[in-house]
Coordinates of C-alpha atoms in Angstrom, one line a residue:
M1 CA -36.3 8.8 -19.6
V2 CA -35.4 10.5 -22.6
L3 CA -35.4 13.8 -20.8
L4 CA -33.7 12.3 -18.2
V5 CA -30.6 11.5 -20.1
A6 CA -30.6 14.8 -21.6
G7 CA -31.2 16.5 -18.5
A8 CA -27.9 14.4 -17.3
L9 CA -25.9 15.0 -20.6
F10 CA -26.8 19.0 -20.2
G11 CA -26.1 19.6 -16.5
T12 CA -22.9 17.7 -16.4
F13 CA -21.6 19.7 -19.6
V14 CA -22.6 22.7 -17.9
L15 CA -21.2 21.8 -14.5
S16 CA -17.5 20.3 -16.2
R17 CA -17.3 23.7 -18.2
I18 CA -17.6 25.7 -15.3
L19 CA -14.8 23.8 -13.6
F20 CA -12.7 24.6 -16.8
W21 CA -13.4 27.9 -16.4
L22 CA -12.5 28.4 -12.7
T23 CA -9.2 26.3 -13.5
K24 CA -8.5 28.0 -16.8
R25 CA -5.1 29.5 -15.2
W26 CA -3.9 25.7 -15.0
H27 CA -2.3 24.6 -18.0
G28 CA -2.4 20.8 -17.3
G29 CA -3.5 19.5 -20.8
Y30 CA -4.5 15.6 -20.0
T31 CA -3.9 16.2 -16.2
R32 CA -6.4 19.0 -16.1
I33 CA -8.9 17.2 -18.2
V34 CA -9.0 14.1 -16.4
V35 CA -8.6 16.1 -12.7
V36 CA -11.9 17.8 -13.6
H37 CA -14.0 15.5 -14.6
G38 CA -12.8 13.1 -12.1
V39 CA -14.0 15.3 -9.4
L40 CA -17.4 15.4 -10.8
I41 CA -17.8 11.5 -11.5
A42 CA -17.0 11.4 -7.4
I43 CA -19.2 13.9 -6.4
C44 CA -22.1 11.7 -8.3
L45 CA -20.8 8.3 -7.0
A46 CA -20.7 10.2 -3.4
R47 CA -24.1 11.4 -3.9
L48 CA -25.0 7.9 -5.0
V49 CA -23.4 6.3 -1.9
V50 CA -25.2 8.9 0.3
E51 CA -29.0 8.1 -1.3
L52 CA -28.4 4.5 -1.2
E53 CA -26.8 4.7 2.7
F54 CA -29.0 6.9 4.4
E55 CA -32.4 7.8 2.2
G56 CA -32.8 4.0 1.2
G57 CA -33.4 5.4 -2.4
S58 CA -33.4 3.0 -5.2
S59 CA -33.1 6.1 -7.7
Q60 CA -29.9 5.3 -10.4
R61 CA -29.8 9.2 -11.0
P62 CA -26.3 9.7 -9.5
L63 CA -24.9 7.2 -11.4
L64 CA -26.7 8.3 -14.5
Y65 CA -25.0 11.5 -14.2
A66 CA -21.5 9.7 -13.4
S67 CA -21.7 7.9 -16.5
A68 CA -23.1 11.1 -18.7
Q69 CA -19.7 13.0 -17.1
A70 CA -17.4 9.8 -18.3
L71 CA -19.0 10.7 -21.5
W72 CA -17.7 14.1 -21.2
L73 CA -14.5 13.2 -20.6
I74 CA -14.1 11.1 -23.3
V75 CA -15.4 13.8 -25.5
D76 CA -12.5 16.0 -24.1
L77 CA -10.4 13.8 -24.3
F78 CA -10.5 13.3 -28.1
A79 CA -11.0 16.7 -28.4
H80 CA -7.7 17.4 -27.1
R81 CA -5.7 14.8 -28.7
G82 CA -7.3 16.4 -32.2
R83 CA -6.1 19.8 -31.0
L84 CA -2.4 18.3 -30.4
E85 CA -2.3 16.7 -34.0
P86 CA -1.6 19.6 -36.3
K87 CA 1.1 20.9 -33.3
R88 CA 2.9 17.3 -33.8
G89 CA 3.1 17.5 -37.8
A90 CA 4.5 21.4 -37.5
A91 CA 7.5 20.3 -36.5

């Protein structure tokens, strides 16, 4: 179980960094962060629906990946907020 969680955290981290790299020209701030992670969460949830609907599976792995992606969303939002703090005080 620990390896499954570690794999989900690592996999979602890599995917989010690839999407951030692909959208590096877009300086959207919070909007960019939410859109990138929202797209990846939507993909995970779509995979869950497909698995439950068509494959009849009871695996909750896509839900685990969506949860891991949501965790990275929170981490990135706090990191972005931390990068903005010195700019606010410099005025």
